[in-house]
Coordinates of C-alpha atoms in Angstrom, one line a residue:
M526 CA 38.0 28.1 -74.1
E527 CA 37.9 29.2 -77.2
R528 CA 33.9 28.6 -77.3
V529 CA 34.0 31.1 -74.4
E530 CA 36.0 33.4 -76.5
A531 CA 33.9 33.3 -79.6
T532 CA 30.5 33.7 -77.6
F533 CA 31.8 36.7 -75.7
I534 CA 33.4 37.9 -78.6
K535 CA 30.0 37.9 -81.1
Y536 CA 27.5 39.0 -78.0
F537 CA 29.8 41.2 -75.9
S538 CA 32.1 42.4 -78.1
N539 CA 29.8 43.3 -81.4
S540 CA 31.8 40.5 -83.2
N541 CA 35.5 42.8 -83.0
R542 CA 38.0 40.3 -81.7
S543 CA 40.6 42.7 -80.5
K544 CA 38.3 44.4 -78.4
G545 CA 37.1 41.3 -76.8
M546 CA 40.1 39.9 -76.3
N547 CA 41.1 43.2 -74.8
K548 CA 38.1 42.6 -72.0
L549 CA 39.1 39.3 -71.7
R550 CA 43.0 39.3 -71.6
P551 CA 44.0 43.1 -70.0
R552 CA 47.1 44.1 -69.8
T553 CA 48.6 44.2 -66.3
K554 CA 49.7 47.2 -64.7
K555 CA 53.7 47.6 -65.4
E556 CA 55.4 49.0 -62.4
R557 CA 57.5 52.1 -63.5
H558 CA 60.9 52.4 -61.4
R559 CA 61.0 55.9 -61.9
I560 CA 58.3 55.6 -59.3
S561 CA 60.2 53.1 -57.0
F562 CA 63.2 55.9 -57.6
S563 CA 61.4 59.2 -56.7
T564 CA 60.0 57.3 -53.2
G565 CA 63.1 56.2 -52.1
V566 CA 64.3 60.2 -52.9
F567 CA 61.3 61.3 -50.9
V568 CA 62.0 58.9 -48.2
G569 CA 65.7 59.5 -47.6
C570 CA 64.5 63.5 -47.9
T571 CA 61.9 63.1 -44.9
V572 CA 64.4 61.0 -42.9
A573 CA 67.4 63.5 -43.2
L574 CA 64.9 66.4 -42.9
T575 CA 63.6 65.0 -39.4
L576 CA 67.3 64.1 -38.4
A577 CA 67.8 68.0 -39.0
L578 CA 64.9 68.9 -36.9
I579 CA 66.0 67.0 -34.3
L580 CA 69.7 68.5 -34.2
L581 CA 68.2 71.8 -35.0
I582 CA 65.8 71.5 -31.8
R583 CA 68.9 70.3 -29.5
A584 CA 71.7 72.2 -30.8
R585 CA 69.7 75.8 -30.1
D586 CA 67.7 74.3 -27.0
I587 CA 64.3 75.4 -28.3
L588 CA 63.0 73.2 -25.6
N589 CA 63.9 75.0 -23.1
K590 CA 63.6 78.9 -24.8
A591 CA 60.4 80.8 -23.7
G592 CA 59.0 80.8 -27.3
R593 CA 58.6 77.0 -26.8
V594 CA 54.9 77.2 -25.8
Q595 CA 53.9 80.0 -28.1
Y596 CA 54.9 77.9 -31.2
M597 CA 53.4 75.1 -29.7
E598 CA 50.3 76.6 -28.9
S599 CA 50.0 78.6 -32.6
M600 CA 52.4 76.7 -35.2
F601 CA 52.0 72.8 -34.2
P602 CA 48.5 72.6 -34.6
L603 CA 49.0 73.9 -38.0
Y604 CA 51.3 71.2 -39.1
S605 CA 50.2 68.2 -37.3
L606 CA 47.7 68.2 -40.2
F607 CA 50.2 66.9 -42.7
G608 CA 51.6 64.4 -39.8
F609 CA 47.7 63.1 -39.7
I610 CA 47.4 62.9 -43.6
V611 CA 51.1 61.4 -43.9
L612 CA 50.5 58.8 -41.3
H613 CA 46.9 57.5 -42.7
M614 CA 48.3 57.5 -46.2
I615 CA 51.5 55.3 -44.9
M616 CA 49.1 53.2 -43.5
Y617 CA 46.9 52.9 -46.5
G618 CA 50.0 51.8 -48.7
A619 CA 51.2 49.3 -46.1
N620 CA 47.4 47.9 -46.4
I621 CA 47.5 47.9 -50.3
Y622 CA 50.8 45.9 -50.0
Y623 CA 49.5 43.0 -47.5
W624 CA 46.1 43.0 -49.8
R625 CA 48.5 41.7 -52.4
R626 CA 50.2 39.8 -50.5
Y627 CA 47.4 37.7 -49.2
R628 CA 45.8 37.6 -52.5
I629 CA 42.9 39.9 -51.2
N630 CA 40.9 41.3 -54.0
Y631 CA 40.5 44.9 -53.1
T632 CA 40.5 46.7 -56.3
F633 CA 37.3 44.5 -57.0
I634 CA 35.4 45.5 -53.8
F635 CA 36.1 49.0 -53.9
G636 CA 35.2 49.1 -57.5
F637 CA 38.3 50.9 -58.9
K638 CA 38.2 50.4 -63.0
Q639 CA 40.8 48.1 -64.1
G640 CA 44.5 49.5 -64.5
T641 CA 43.7 52.6 -62.8
E642 CA 43.7 51.4 -59.0
L643 CA 46.9 52.9 -56.9
G644 CA 49.7 50.5 -55.9
F645 CA 51.2 51.2 -52.6
R646 CA 54.4 52.4 -54.6
E647 CA 52.3 55.1 -56.0
V648 CA 50.7 55.8 -52.4
L649 CA 54.2 55.8 -50.5
F650 CA 55.6 58.7 -53.4
L651 CA 52.6 61.0 -52.6
S652 CA 52.8 60.4 -49.0
F653 CA 56.7 60.6 -48.2
G654 CA 56.4 63.8 -50.8
L655 CA 53.9 65.5 -49.0
A656 CA 56.1 64.7 -45.9
T657 CA 59.3 66.4 -47.4
L658 CA 57.4 69.7 -48.1
A659 CA 56.1 69.9 -44.5
L660 CA 59.2 69.4 -43.0
I661 CA 61.1 72.1 -44.9
C662 CA 58.2 74.6 -43.9
V663 CA 58.2 73.0 -40.4
I664 CA 62.2 73.9 -40.5
S665 CA 61.6 77.2 -42.4
N666 CA 59.1 78.0 -39.4
L667 CA 61.2 77.1 -36.4
D668 CA 64.2 79.1 -38.3
M669 CA 62.2 82.7 -38.0
E670 CA 62.8 85.4 -36.0
M671 CA 60.6 88.1 -34.8
D672 CA 61.0 91.6 -36.4
P673 CA 62.5 93.9 -33.6
E674 CA 60.7 97.3 -34.9
T675 CA 57.4 96.2 -35.4
G676 CA 56.9 93.3 -33.1
D677 CA 55.2 90.8 -36.2
Y678 CA 56.6 87.8 -37.6
K679 CA 57.5 87.6 -41.5
A680 CA 54.3 86.7 -43.1
L681 CA 56.4 85.0 -45.8
T682 CA 57.5 82.2 -43.7
E683 CA 54.0 82.3 -41.7
L684 CA 52.1 81.5 -44.6
L685 CA 53.9 78.5 -45.6
P686 CA 51.6 75.9 -43.8
L687 CA 48.5 77.6 -45.7
N688 CA 50.4 77.6 -48.8
L689 CA 51.1 74.2 -48.5
V690 CA 47.6 73.1 -47.6
L691 CA 46.2 75.1 -50.8
L692 CA 48.9 73.5 -52.9
V693 CA 47.4 70.0 -51.7
M694 CA 44.3 71.4 -52.4
I695 CA 44.7 72.5 -56.3
V696 CA 46.7 69.6 -57.0
L697 CA 43.4 67.2 -55.5
F698 CA 40.9 69.1 -57.7
C699 CA 43.0 69.7 -60.5
P700 CA 40.6 68.8 -63.8
F701 CA 44.1 68.0 -65.7
N702 CA 45.8 64.5 -65.9
I703 CA 48.4 65.2 -63.9
L704 CA 49.3 63.0 -61.1
Y705 CA 46.9 60.2 -60.7
R706 CA 43.5 62.2 -61.9
S707 CA 41.2 58.7 -61.9
S708 CA 42.0 58.3 -58.3
R709 CA 41.4 61.9 -57.3
F710 CA 38.0 62.1 -59.1
F711 CA 37.3 58.5 -57.4
L712 CA 38.1 60.0 -54.2
L713 CA 36.3 63.5 -54.4
T714 CA 33.3 61.5 -55.8
A715 CA 33.4 59.3 -52.9
L716 CA 33.9 62.3 -50.6
F717 CA 31.1 63.7 -52.3
H718 CA 28.7 61.0 -51.2
C719 CA 29.6 61.1 -47.7
I720 CA 28.9 64.5 -47.6
C721 CA 25.5 64.6 -49.0
A722 CA 24.7 61.5 -47.0
P723 CA 21.9 60.1 -46.8
L724 CA 20.9 61.1 -50.5
Y725 CA 22.9 58.7 -52.4
K726 CA 22.2 54.9 -52.1
V727 CA 25.7 53.7 -49.8
T728 CA 28.4 51.8 -51.6
F729 CA 31.0 50.1 -50.2
Q730 CA 33.5 53.0 -50.9
D731 CA 31.4 55.1 -49.8
F732 CA 31.1 54.2 -46.1
F733 CA 34.7 52.9 -46.2
L734 CA 35.8 56.2 -46.6
A735 CA 33.0 57.5 -44.1
D736 CA 35.1 55.1 -41.7
Q737 CA 38.4 56.7 -42.3
L738 CA 36.7 60.3 -42.0
T739 CA 36.0 59.3 -38.5
S740 CA 39.2 58.4 -37.6
E741 CA 40.8 62.0 -39.0
V742 CA 38.5 64.1 -36.5
Q743 CA 41.8 66.1 -35.1
A744 CA 42.7 66.6 -38.9
F745 CA 39.0 68.5 -39.4
R746 CA 39.6 70.6 -36.4
S747 CA 43.5 71.5 -37.6
L748 CA 41.3 72.8 -40.7
E749 CA 38.9 74.6 -38.5
Y750 CA 42.1 76.4 -37.0
Y751 CA 43.7 77.3 -40.3
I752 CA 40.6 79.0 -41.0
C753 CA 40.9 80.8 -37.4
H754 CA 44.4 81.6 -37.5
Y755 CA 44.7 83.1 -40.6
G756 CA 41.6 84.5 -40.9
W757 CA 41.7 86.3 -37.6
G758 CA 45.3 87.2 -38.4
D759 CA 46.6 85.7 -35.1
Y760 CA 49.5 84.5 -37.9
K761 CA 51.4 88.0 -37.6
L762 CA 51.8 87.9 -34.2
R763 CA 52.0 83.7 -33.9
Q764 CA 49.7 83.7 -31.3
N765 CA 46.3 81.8 -30.5
T766 CA 43.1 83.3 -29.7
C767 CA 40.9 81.2 -31.3
K768 CA 40.0 79.1 -28.1
T769 CA 39.1 82.3 -26.6
S770 CA 36.3 82.3 -28.8
D771 CA 32.6 80.9 -28.6
I772 CA 32.2 80.8 -32.2
F773 CA 35.3 78.6 -32.6
N774 CA 34.7 76.7 -29.1
T775 CA 31.2 75.8 -31.0
F776 CA 32.4 74.8 -34.5
Y777 CA 35.0 72.8 -32.4
F778 CA 32.0 70.3 -31.4
I779 CA 30.3 70.6 -35.1
I780 CA 33.4 69.9 -36.5
A781 CA 34.4 66.4 -34.4
V782 CA 30.7 65.5 -34.8
I783 CA 30.3 65.4 -38.8
P784 CA 32.4 62.4 -39.9
Y785 CA 30.0 60.4 -37.5
W786 CA 27.1 62.0 -38.3
S787 CA 27.7 61.5 -41.7
R788 CA 28.6 57.6 -41.2
L789 CA 24.8 57.5 -38.9
L790 CA 23.2 58.9 -42.0
Q791 CA 24.4 56.2 -44.2
C792 CA 23.5 53.2 -41.8
I793 CA 20.2 54.7 -41.9
R794 CA 19.9 54.6 -45.6
R795 CA 21.1 51.6 -45.5
L796 CA 18.3 50.3 -43.3
Y797 CA 15.8 51.9 -45.5
D798 CA 16.9 50.4 -48.6
E799 CA 18.0 46.8 -47.4
R800 CA 15.6 46.4 -44.1
D801 CA 18.5 45.0 -42.5
S802 CA 18.4 45.5 -38.6
M803 CA 22.1 45.1 -38.4
Q804 CA 22.4 48.6 -39.9
G805 CA 20.1 50.0 -36.9
Y806 CA 22.9 48.8 -34.5
N807 CA 25.2 49.8 -36.4
G808 CA 23.9 53.4 -36.3
L809 CA 23.4 53.4 -32.7
K810 CA 27.5 52.8 -32.8
Y811 CA 28.2 55.9 -34.1
F812 CA 25.1 57.8 -32.2
L813 CA 27.1 57.2 -28.9
T814 CA 30.3 57.7 -30.7
I815 CA 28.9 61.4 -31.3
L816 CA 27.7 61.6 -27.1
A817 CA 31.4 60.4 -26.3
V818 CA 33.1 62.9 -28.4
C819 CA 30.8 65.8 -27.6
T820 CA 31.3 65.3 -24.0
R821 CA 35.1 64.5 -24.2
T822 CA 35.3 67.8 -26.0
A823 CA 33.0 69.5 -23.4
Y824 CA 35.4 68.1 -20.5
S825 CA 38.6 69.3 -22.1
L826 CA 37.1 73.0 -22.6
D827 CA 35.2 72.6 -19.0
K828 CA 37.1 70.6 -16.0
G829 CA 33.7 70.2 -14.5
T830 CA 32.7 67.0 -12.4
S831 CA 29.3 66.6 -14.1
W832 CA 31.4 66.4 -17.8
K833 CA 33.8 64.0 -16.4
I834 CA 31.3 61.4 -15.6
L835 CA 29.4 61.9 -18.5
A836 CA 32.5 61.8 -20.2
W837 CA 33.4 59.0 -18.8
T838 CA 30.0 56.8 -19.0
F839 CA 29.5 57.5 -22.6
S840 CA 33.0 57.2 -23.8
A841 CA 33.2 53.4 -22.2
L842 CA 29.9 52.7 -23.5
A843 CA 31.2 54.0 -27.2
A844 CA 34.5 52.0 -26.6
V845 CA 33.1 48.9 -25.4
Y846 CA 30.0 48.6 -28.1
G847 CA 32.9 49.8 -31.0
T848 CA 35.3 46.9 -29.9
Y849 CA 32.6 44.4 -29.9
W850 CA 31.5 45.7 -33.7
D851 CA 35.1 46.1 -34.7
L852 CA 36.3 42.4 -33.7
V853 CA 32.7 40.3 -34.2
V854 CA 30.7 42.2 -37.1
D855 CA 33.7 44.0 -39.4
W856 CA 36.5 41.2 -38.7
G857 CA 34.0 38.4 -38.2
L858 CA 36.3 37.0 -35.4
L859 CA 35.3 35.9 -31.8
Q860 CA 33.6 32.6 -33.4
R861 CA 33.8 30.0 -30.7
Q862 CA 32.5 27.0 -32.9
S863 CA 34.7 28.0 -35.7
K864 CA 37.6 25.1 -36.8
N865 CA 40.1 27.8 -35.6
R866 CA 38.4 28.6 -32.0
W867 CA 37.6 32.4 -31.3
L868 CA 38.5 33.2 -34.9
R869 CA 36.3 32.3 -38.0
D870 CA 36.2 29.2 -40.3
K871 CA 38.5 31.0 -43.2
L872 CA 41.6 32.8 -42.6
L873 CA 44.1 34.0 -45.0
I874 CA 47.1 34.6 -42.6
S875 CA 48.6 31.2 -41.7
Y876 CA 49.7 32.4 -38.1
K877 CA 46.7 32.8 -35.9
S878 CA 48.7 34.5 -33.4
V879 CA 48.5 37.1 -35.6
Y880 CA 44.6 37.6 -35.0
F881 CA 45.0 37.6 -31.3
G882 CA 47.5 40.1 -31.4
A883 CA 45.4 42.4 -33.8
M884 CA 42.3 41.8 -31.7
V885 CA 44.2 42.7 -28.4
L886 CA 46.1 45.5 -30.2
N887 CA 42.9 46.9 -31.5
V888 CA 41.5 47.1 -27.6
L889 CA 44.1 49.0 -26.6
L890 CA 43.8 51.5 -29.1
R891 CA 40.0 51.9 -28.5
F892 CA 40.9 53.0 -25.1
A893 CA 43.4 55.5 -25.8
W894 CA 40.7 58.5 -25.1
L895 CA 41.1 57.3 -21.3
Q896 CA 44.0 60.0 -21.2
T897 CA 41.3 62.8 -21.7
V898 CA 39.5 61.7 -18.8
L899 CA 42.1 60.7 -16.9
N900 CA 44.5 63.9 -16.5
L901 CA 47.2 62.0 -17.4
N902 CA 50.9 63.7 -16.2
L903 CA 53.2 62.8 -19.1
S904 CA 55.3 65.8 -18.8
L905 CA 54.0 66.6 -22.7
H906 CA 52.5 69.6 -23.9
R907 CA 48.8 69.3 -24.8
E908 CA 49.0 69.6 -28.2
T909 CA 51.8 66.9 -28.2
L910 CA 49.5 64.5 -25.9
T911 CA 46.3 65.2 -28.4
A912 CA 48.5 64.9 -31.6
I913 CA 49.8 61.3 -29.9
V914 CA 46.4 60.2 -29.1
A915 CA 44.8 61.3 -32.9
S916 CA 47.8 59.2 -34.5
L917 CA 47.3 55.8 -32.6
E918 CA 43.3 56.3 -33.8
I919 CA 44.7 56.4 -37.3
I920 CA 47.4 53.5 -36.6
R921 CA 44.0 51.6 -35.3
R922 CA 42.2 52.3 -38.5
G923 CA 45.1 51.4 -40.5
L924 CA 44.9 47.6 -38.6
W925 CA 41.1 47.5 -39.1
N926 CA 41.4 48.3 -42.7
F927 CA 43.6 45.2 -43.3
F928 CA 40.9 42.6 -41.5
R929 CA 38.1 44.7 -42.7
L930 CA 38.7 43.8 -46.0
E931 CA 40.3 40.5 -45.5
N932 CA 36.6 39.5 -44.0
E933 CA 34.6 41.0 -47.1
H934 CA 36.8 39.1 -49.6
L935 CA 35.9 35.9 -47.6
N936 CA 32.5 36.2 -46.2
N937 CA 31.2 39.3 -48.4
V938 CA 29.9 40.6 -45.0
G939 CA 28.6 43.5 -46.8
K940 CA 26.0 41.9 -49.3
F941 CA 27.0 44.2 -52.1
R942 CA 28.2 41.3 -54.2
A943 CA 28.7 37.7 -54.1
F944 CA 32.5 37.1 -54.8
K945 CA 35.4 35.2 -53.3
S946 CA 38.2 35.4 -54.9
V947 CA 38.5 36.9 -58.4
P948 CA 36.0 38.6 -60.7
L949 CA 34.9 37.7 -64.3
P950 CA 38.0 39.8 -66.4
F951 CA 35.6 42.2 -68.2
N952 CA 37.0 45.4 -68.6
Y953 CA 34.6 48.0 -69.1
D954 CA 36.5 50.5 -71.3
E955 CA 34.2 54.4 -71.3
D956 CA 35.9 55.7 -73.7
E957 CA 35.5 52.8 -76.5
D958 CA 32.3 52.8 -75.5
R959 CA 31.7 56.3 -76.6
S960 CA 33.2 56.0 -79.6
D961 CA 31.3 52.9 -80.4

């Protein structure tokens, strides 16, 4: 060990022992108690505000009032955006917890700079903080009364959802070192690569983020609704005239396709760079999904028989193809000749029933789109049903994330690096190199 240290210090640290030892033995990231405390406070606030919202709805019998439909049509799509984001962040926090518990080297796989990656506590802190702010806005809007003289709603409270979105955007793009700047810039860089696909060479974090975006289609549609609702002045009367516009309905298709199109272009770029035919088959999966999303959207806007047949056909093909790809390629399961029958040779979770249960749950959640073409009457508002299906897809993505990284950790199916457990402990410090 001493000879290895001496060699590394001589050739990789310019004989600077302190610098070399900092790279070979980097400090472990300290857990901050104030993060745990703040997360607990926000969790308590979220639970309390949720309970207050339920009691407010029941005490005022809001569900049976005439304004219920108006609220669901105009305000619910605004606040559902935060619900999708918070749910996805909570699932990601749970993923980090279990990746660490089963020693999946997610920081190396994603290429995080050592010591700057977010732990599950930080992710939950951000998610429940956002949930608290969103619930405060919901209760404020629910308590709003219309001005009897003008027939308008007060702009101050009607603008609360827009102000919260602007606050999130300001924090996300803030160049100052507040709220995990390195992690925000890492996210923005990967997001920029997804938007500019196929101009950049695809890395693991790029296509992993693009996969996350494909599960947030309804969130992108909510952002489109923000532009329409506030840009056209519907918020002044708390009404929804967006879906009567051909422009809005056209972009309703385009917005839903963008995440899948970006992922398809990434597959084409990898097919060109790596000459791997599997990327072509993967691209076909996203092409079928684009057709399925377009036909289902068309059917939701025009309940015609031809659209229903097309929606059934392409949705079934995309769901079956996607399920096979999830289980066999992304998770590496269903190997008949493996030591663990119908699973794979290497498993990190000792209970095999977890893998079989995850496969069954993935299949069920993959076919959540059935409610769109079956027209199930569940006594729920259309916006509520849409939000539930979108939430189920986010939960499925969170489940997919864990087993996808487990398979990458054990088998390197992405073919970006050859590794299994622990990388070399080289801590590349950009600031030190610049000073040299």
